[in-house]
CSV table of C-alpha atoms in Angstrom, one decimal:
chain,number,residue,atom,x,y,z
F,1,UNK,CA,174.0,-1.6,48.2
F,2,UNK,CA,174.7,1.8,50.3
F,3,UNK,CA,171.2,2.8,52.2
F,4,UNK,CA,170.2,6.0,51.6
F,5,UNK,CA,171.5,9.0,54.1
F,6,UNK,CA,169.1,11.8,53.3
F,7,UNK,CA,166.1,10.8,55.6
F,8,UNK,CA,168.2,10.4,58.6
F,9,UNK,CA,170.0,13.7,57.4
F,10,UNK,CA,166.7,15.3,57.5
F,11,UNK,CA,166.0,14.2,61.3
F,12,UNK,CA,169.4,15.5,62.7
F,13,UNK,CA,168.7,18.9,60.9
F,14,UNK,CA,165.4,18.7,62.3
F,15,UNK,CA,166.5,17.7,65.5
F,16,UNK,CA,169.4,20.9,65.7
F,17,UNK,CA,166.7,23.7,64.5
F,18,UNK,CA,164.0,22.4,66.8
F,19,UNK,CA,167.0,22.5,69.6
F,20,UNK,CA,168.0,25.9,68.2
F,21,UNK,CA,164.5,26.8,68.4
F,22,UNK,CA,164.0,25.8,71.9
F,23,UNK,CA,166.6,27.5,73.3
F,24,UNK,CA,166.7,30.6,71.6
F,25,UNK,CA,163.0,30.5,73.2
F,26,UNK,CA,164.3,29.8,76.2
F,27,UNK,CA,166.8,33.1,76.3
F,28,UNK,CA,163.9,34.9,75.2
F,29,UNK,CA,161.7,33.7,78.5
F,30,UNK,CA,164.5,34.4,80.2
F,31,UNK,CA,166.0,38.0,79.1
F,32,UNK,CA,163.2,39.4,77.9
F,33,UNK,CA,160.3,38.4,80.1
F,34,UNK,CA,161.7,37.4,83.3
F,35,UNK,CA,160.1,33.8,83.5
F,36,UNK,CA,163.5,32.4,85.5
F,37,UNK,CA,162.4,34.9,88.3
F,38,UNK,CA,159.8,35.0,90.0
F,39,UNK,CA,159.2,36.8,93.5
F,40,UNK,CA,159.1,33.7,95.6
F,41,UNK,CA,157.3,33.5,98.7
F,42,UNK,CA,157.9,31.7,101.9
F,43,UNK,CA,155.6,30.1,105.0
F,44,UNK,CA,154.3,31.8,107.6
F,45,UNK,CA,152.9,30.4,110.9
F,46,UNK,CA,150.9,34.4,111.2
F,47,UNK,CA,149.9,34.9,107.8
F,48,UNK,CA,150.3,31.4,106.3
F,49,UNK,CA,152.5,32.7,103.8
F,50,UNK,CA,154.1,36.2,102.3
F,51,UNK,CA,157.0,36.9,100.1
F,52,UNK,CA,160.7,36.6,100.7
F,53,UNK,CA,162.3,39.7,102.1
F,54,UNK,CA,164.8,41.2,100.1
F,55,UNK,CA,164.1,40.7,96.9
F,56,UNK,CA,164.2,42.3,93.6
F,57,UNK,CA,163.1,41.0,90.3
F,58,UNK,CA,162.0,41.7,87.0
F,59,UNK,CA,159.3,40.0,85.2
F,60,UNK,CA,157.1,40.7,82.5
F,61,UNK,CA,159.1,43.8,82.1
F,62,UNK,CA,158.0,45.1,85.6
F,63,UNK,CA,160.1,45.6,88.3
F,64,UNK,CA,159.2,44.1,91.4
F,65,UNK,CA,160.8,45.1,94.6
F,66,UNK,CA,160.2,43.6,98.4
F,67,UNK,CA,161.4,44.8,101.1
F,68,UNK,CA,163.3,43.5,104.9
F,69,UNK,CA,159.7,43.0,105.9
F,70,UNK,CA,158.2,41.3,102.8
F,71,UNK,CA,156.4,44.5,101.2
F,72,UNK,CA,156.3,45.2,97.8
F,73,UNK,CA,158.0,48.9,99.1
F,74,UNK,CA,161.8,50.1,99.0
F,75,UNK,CA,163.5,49.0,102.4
F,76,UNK,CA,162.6,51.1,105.4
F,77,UNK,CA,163.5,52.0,108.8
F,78,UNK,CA,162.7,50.8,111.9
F,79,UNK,CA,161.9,53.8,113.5
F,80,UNK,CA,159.9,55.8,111.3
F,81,UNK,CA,161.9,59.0,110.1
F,82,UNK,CA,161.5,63.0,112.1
F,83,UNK,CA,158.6,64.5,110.3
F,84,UNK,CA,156.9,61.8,108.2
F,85,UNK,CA,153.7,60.2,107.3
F,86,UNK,CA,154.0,57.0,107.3
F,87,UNK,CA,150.6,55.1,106.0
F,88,UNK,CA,150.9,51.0,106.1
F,89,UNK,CA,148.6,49.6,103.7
F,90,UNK,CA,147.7,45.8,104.0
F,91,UNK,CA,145.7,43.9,101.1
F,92,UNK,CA,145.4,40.6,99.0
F,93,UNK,CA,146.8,40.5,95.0
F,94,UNK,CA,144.5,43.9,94.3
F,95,UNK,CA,146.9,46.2,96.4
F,96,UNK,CA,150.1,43.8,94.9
F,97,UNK,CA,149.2,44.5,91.6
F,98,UNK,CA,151.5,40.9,91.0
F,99,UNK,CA,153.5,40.4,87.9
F,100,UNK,CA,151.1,42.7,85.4
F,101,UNK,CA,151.9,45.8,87.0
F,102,UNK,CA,155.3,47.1,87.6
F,103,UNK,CA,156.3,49.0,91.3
F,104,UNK,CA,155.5,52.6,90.2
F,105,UNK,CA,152.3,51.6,89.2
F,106,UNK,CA,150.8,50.2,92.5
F,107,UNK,CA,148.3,51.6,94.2
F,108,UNK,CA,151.2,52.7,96.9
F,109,UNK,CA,153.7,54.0,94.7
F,110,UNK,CA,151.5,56.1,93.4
F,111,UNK,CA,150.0,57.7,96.2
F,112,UNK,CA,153.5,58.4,98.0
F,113,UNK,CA,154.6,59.9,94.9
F,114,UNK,CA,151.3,62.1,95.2
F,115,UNK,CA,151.7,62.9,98.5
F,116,UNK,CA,155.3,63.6,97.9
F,117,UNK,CA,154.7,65.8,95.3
F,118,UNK,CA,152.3,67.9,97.1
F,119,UNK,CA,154.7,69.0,100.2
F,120,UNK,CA,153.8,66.4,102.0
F,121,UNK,CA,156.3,63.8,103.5
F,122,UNK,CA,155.2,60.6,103.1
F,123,UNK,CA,156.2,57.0,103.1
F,124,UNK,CA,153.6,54.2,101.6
F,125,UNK,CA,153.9,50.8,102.6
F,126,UNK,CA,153.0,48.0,100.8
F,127,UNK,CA,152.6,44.7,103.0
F,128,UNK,CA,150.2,42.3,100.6
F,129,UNK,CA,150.0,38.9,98.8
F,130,UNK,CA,147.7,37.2,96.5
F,131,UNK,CA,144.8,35.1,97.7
F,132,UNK,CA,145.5,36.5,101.4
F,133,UNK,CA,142.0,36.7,103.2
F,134,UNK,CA,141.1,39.2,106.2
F,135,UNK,CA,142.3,36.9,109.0
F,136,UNK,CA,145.5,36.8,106.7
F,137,UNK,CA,146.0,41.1,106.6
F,138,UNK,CA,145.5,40.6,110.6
F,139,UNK,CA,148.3,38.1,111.0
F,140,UNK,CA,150.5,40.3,108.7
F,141,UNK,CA,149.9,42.9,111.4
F,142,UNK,CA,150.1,40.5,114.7
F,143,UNK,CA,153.1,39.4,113.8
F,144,UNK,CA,155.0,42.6,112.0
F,145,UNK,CA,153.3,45.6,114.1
F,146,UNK,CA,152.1,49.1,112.5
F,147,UNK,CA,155.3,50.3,111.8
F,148,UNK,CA,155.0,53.4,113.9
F,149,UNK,CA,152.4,54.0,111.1
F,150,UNK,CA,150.3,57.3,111.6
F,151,UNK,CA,147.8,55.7,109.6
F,152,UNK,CA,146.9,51.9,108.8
F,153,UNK,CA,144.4,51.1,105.5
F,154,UNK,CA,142.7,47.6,104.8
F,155,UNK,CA,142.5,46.9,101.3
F,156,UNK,CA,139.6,44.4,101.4
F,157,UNK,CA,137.3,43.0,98.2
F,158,UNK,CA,134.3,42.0,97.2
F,159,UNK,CA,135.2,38.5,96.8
F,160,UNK,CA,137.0,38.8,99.8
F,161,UNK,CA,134.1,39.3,102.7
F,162,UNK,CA,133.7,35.5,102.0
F,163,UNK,CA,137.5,34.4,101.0
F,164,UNK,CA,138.8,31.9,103.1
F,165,UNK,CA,141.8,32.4,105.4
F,166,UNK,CA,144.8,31.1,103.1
F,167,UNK,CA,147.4,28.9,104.4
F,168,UNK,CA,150.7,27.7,104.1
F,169,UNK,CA,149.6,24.5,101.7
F,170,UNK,CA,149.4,27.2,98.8
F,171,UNK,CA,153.6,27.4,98.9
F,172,UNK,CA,155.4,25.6,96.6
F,173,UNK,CA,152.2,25.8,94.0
F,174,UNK,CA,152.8,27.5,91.0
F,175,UNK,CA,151.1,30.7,91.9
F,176,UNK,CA,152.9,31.0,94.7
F,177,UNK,CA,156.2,29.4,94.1
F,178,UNK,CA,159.0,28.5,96.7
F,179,UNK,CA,162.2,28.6,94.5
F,180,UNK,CA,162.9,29.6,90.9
F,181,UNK,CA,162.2,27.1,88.1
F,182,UNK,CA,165.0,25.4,86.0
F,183,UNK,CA,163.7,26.5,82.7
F,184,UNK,CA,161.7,29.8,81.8
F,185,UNK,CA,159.6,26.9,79.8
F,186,UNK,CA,159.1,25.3,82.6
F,187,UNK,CA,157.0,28.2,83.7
F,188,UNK,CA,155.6,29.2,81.1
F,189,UNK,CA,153.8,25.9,80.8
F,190,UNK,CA,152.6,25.5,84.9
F,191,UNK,CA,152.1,29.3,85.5
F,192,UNK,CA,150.2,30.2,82.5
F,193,UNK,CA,149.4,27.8,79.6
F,194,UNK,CA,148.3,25.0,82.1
F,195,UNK,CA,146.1,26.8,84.3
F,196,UNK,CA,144.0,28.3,80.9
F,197,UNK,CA,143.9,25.1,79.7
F,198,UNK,CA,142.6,23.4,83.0
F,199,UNK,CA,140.1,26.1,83.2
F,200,UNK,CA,138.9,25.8,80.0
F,201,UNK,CA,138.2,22.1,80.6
F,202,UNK,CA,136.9,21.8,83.9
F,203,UNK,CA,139.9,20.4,86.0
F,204,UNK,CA,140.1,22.9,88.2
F,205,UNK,CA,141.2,23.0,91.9
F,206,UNK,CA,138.3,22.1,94.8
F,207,UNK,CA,135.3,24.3,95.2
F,208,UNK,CA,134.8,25.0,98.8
F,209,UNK,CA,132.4,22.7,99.1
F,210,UNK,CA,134.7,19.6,98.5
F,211,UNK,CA,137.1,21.2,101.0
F,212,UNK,CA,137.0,18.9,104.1
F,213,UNK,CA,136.3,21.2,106.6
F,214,UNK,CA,135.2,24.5,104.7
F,215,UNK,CA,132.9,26.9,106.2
F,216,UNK,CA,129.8,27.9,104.1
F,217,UNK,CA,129.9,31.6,102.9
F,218,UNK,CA,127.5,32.4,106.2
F,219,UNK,CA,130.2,31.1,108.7
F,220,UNK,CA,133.6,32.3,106.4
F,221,UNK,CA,131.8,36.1,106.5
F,222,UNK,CA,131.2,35.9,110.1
F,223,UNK,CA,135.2,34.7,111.1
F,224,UNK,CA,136.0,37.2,108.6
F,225,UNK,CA,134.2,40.2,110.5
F,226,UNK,CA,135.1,38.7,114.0
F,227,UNK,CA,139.1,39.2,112.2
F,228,UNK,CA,138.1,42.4,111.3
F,229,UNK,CA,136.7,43.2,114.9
F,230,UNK,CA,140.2,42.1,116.7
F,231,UNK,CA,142.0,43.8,115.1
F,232,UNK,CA,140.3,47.3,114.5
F,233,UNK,CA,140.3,46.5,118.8
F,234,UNK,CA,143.7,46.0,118.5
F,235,UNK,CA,144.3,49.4,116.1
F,236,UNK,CA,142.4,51.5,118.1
F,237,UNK,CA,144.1,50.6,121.6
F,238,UNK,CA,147.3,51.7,120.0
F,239,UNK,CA,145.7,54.7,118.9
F,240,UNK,CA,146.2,53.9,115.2
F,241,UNK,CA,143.4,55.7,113.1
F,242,UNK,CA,141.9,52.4,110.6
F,243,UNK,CA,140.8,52.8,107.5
F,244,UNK,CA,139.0,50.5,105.2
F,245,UNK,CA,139.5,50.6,101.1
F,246,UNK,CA,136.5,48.8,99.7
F,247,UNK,CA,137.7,47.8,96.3
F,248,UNK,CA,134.8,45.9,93.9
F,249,UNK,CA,135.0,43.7,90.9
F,250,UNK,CA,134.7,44.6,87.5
F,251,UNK,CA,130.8,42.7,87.2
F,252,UNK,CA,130.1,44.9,90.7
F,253,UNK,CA,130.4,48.0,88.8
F,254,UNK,CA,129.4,47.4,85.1
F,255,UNK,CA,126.6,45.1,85.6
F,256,UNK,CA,124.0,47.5,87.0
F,257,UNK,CA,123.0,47.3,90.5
F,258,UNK,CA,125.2,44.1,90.9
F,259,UNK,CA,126.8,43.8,94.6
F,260,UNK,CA,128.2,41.6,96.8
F,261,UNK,CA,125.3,39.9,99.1
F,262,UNK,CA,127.4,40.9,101.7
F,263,UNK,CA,128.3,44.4,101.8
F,264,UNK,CA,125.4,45.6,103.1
F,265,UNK,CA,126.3,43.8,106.7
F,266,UNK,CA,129.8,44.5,105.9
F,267,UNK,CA,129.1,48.2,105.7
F,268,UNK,CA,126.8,47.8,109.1
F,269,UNK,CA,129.5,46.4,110.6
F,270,UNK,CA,131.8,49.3,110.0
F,271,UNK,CA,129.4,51.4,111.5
F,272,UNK,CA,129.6,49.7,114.2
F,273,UNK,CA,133.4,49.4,114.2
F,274,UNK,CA,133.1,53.1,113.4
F,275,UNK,CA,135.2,52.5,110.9
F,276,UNK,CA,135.7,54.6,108.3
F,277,UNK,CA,135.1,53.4,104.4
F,278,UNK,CA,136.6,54.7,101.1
F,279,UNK,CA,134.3,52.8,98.9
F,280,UNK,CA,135.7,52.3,95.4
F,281,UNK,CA,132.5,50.7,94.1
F,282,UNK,CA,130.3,54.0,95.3
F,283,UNK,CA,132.8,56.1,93.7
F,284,UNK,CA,132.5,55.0,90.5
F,285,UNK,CA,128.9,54.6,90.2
F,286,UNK,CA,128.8,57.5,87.9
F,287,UNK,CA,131.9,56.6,85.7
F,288,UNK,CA,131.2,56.0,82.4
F,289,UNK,CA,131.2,52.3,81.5
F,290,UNK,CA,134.1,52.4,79.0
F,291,UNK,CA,136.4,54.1,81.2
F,292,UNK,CA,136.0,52.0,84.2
F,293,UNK,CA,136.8,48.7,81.4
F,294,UNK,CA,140.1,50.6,81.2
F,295,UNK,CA,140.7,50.3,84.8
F,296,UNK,CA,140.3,46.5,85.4
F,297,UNK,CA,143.1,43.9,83.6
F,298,UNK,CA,140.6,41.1,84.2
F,299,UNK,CA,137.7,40.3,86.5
F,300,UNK,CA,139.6,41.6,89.4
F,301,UNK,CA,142.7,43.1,89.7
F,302,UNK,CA,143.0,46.3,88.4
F,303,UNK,CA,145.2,48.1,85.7
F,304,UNK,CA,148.0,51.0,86.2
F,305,UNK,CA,144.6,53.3,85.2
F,306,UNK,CA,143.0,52.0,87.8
F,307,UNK,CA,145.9,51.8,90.7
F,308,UNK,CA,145.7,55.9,89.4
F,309,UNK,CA,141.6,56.1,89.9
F,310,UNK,CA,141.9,54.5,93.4
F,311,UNK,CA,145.3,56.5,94.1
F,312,UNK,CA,143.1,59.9,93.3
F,313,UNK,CA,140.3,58.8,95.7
F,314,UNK,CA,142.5,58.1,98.2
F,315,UNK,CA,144.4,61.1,98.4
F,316,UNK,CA,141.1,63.1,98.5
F,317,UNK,CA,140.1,61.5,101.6
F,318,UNK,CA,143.4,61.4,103.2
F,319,UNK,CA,143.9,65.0,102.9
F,320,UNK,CA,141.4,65.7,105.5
F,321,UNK,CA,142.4,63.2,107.9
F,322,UNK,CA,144.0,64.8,110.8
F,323,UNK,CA,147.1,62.7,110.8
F,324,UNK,CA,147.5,63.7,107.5
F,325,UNK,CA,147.1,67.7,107.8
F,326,UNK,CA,149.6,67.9,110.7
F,327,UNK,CA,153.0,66.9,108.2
F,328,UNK,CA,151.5,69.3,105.3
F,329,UNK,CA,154.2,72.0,106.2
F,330,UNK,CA,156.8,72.2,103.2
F,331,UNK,CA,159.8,70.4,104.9
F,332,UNK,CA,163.2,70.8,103.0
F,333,UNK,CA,164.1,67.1,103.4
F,334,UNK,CA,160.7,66.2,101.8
F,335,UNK,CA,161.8,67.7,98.4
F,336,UNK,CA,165.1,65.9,98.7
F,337,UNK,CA,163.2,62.6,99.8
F,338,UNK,CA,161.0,63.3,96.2
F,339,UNK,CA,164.3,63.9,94.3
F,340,UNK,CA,165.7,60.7,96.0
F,341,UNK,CA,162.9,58.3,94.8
F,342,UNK,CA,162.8,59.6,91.3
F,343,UNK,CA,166.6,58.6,90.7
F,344,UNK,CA,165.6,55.2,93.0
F,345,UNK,CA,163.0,54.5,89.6
């Protein structure tokens, strides 16, 4: 008697539309969403790690762009250009913006394109990395220099007055990944369906606390500001005017009179720096609680509205910093330079 051939017919169809299936998935990860490519990053003895220079990707449907000298900004040059502003701003994933926001939406972008726009000649620079602490943006700067920069801005958090200093162990992870992954599944699954899932049942990485070694939230602060102190010393020797860009989370400024524990002796210690602050949290005090849940993607990191709400406050302040009001004549090449970047986008 002949066994019957349907069954097993059934499991090789199966088995072709589920391959089918996979990989038509797979093209779409790939194509359409950029999961093949992410910016990679590589160690650093300075700043533990930062991204590889010279690379351009897209993912998520954003375009993201790093330079010679690992910024998220178009190449530059050495010596900075006759005639132009140059402003070098360091940060941690809020100035980045990551894989969510594409490169004309940063916080950067945006401003040179202001100041650009307004006659003045500007180039913004964009040296940052997720998770990077203070003593991070100051080995960015030990080891790369100002960048004849007229101006040099701190982007620093609330969560970061008491974020560790990150190191080189974090490469290779999937959040800050060393080489591109065979599959665009493959990444889908460690970068963002795994990490939701561990989070949403407790196996999560070690709290500080189980951290051999980790400093309490007391001690992390004080290294932090003693960073902080070096290197404004450091700034102001090469007569490099510092600002600091005080950027809050979203529970600092729609939960009431909610702030970091530690910005009050952060702020003291500014004054004492004589540093100047542009306080984000401050400035939107008064904004309307629906429009600043526009300007946060999640608990942190902002959204393009909110690169634009931090861009505006920026330029405000900027345009009555002295460094700033000697390039406000109308160069020619500055039009040309505007006209230049809009074809580069």
């Amino acid at each position: 008697m002949t066994k019957p051939t349907k069954p097993k017919k059934r499991y090789v169809v199966g088995a072709i539309a589920g391959g089918l299936s996979f990989l038509a998935l797979e093209f779409f990860l790939r194509t359409a969403v950029g999961l093949a490519t992410p910016a990679l990053v590589i160690t650093d003895a300075k700043t533990g790690y930062r991204f590889k220079p010279n690379q351009s990707v897209t993912r998520l449907g954003n375009r993201i762009t790093y330079n010679q000298y690992s910024q998220r900004s178009d190449a530059i040059q050495v010596d900075k250009p006759d005639n132009t502003l140059r402003i070098l701003m360091v940060g941690d994933s809020v100035l980045n913006g990551g894989s969510h926001i594409t490169q004309a939406d940063t916080i950067t972008e945006k401003l040179e394109t202001k100041l650009l726009e307004q006659n003045y000649p500007a180039e913004v620079l964009n040296a940052s990395a997720g998770s990077w602490g203070i003593s991070n943006l100051k080995g960015y700067l030990d080891k790369f220099g100002t960048f004849q920069s007229d101006i040099v801005i701190l982007q620093i958090g609330s969560h970061d007055l008491i974020q560790p200093t990150s190191t080189s162990d974090a490469v290779g992870r999937a959040s800050h990944p060393d080489k591109s992954p065979l599959l665009a599944t493959q990444a889908l699954i460690t970068h963002y369906i795994w990490p939701q899932v561990s989070k949403k049942f407790g196996n999560q990485s070690k709290l500080a606390d189980e951290i051999p070694d980790a400093l309490s939230p007391e001690q992390q602060f004080q290294q932090n500001m003693d960073s902080l102190s070096e290197l404004a010393q450091t700034l102001a020797e090469q007569d490099v005017p510092l600002y600091i860009l005080y950027t809050p989370a979203r529970a600092d400024v729609l939960s009431g009179d909610r702030t970091s524990e530690h910005k009050a002796a952060f702020t003291q210690k500014l004054t004492d720096l004589s540093l100047p602050l542009i306080d984000v949290q401050a400035a939107w005090t008064i904004t309307p609680a629906e429009t600043i849940g526009t300007y946060f993607r999640d608990r942190v990191h902002l959204s393009a509205a909110g690169n634009e709400a931090v861009t505006a406050l920026l330029y405000e302040t900027l345009i009555a910093v002295p460094a700033v009001t000697e390039k406000s004549n109308n160069f020619p090449s500055n039009k040309i330079s505007h006209q230049n970047k809009l074809m580069r986008e």
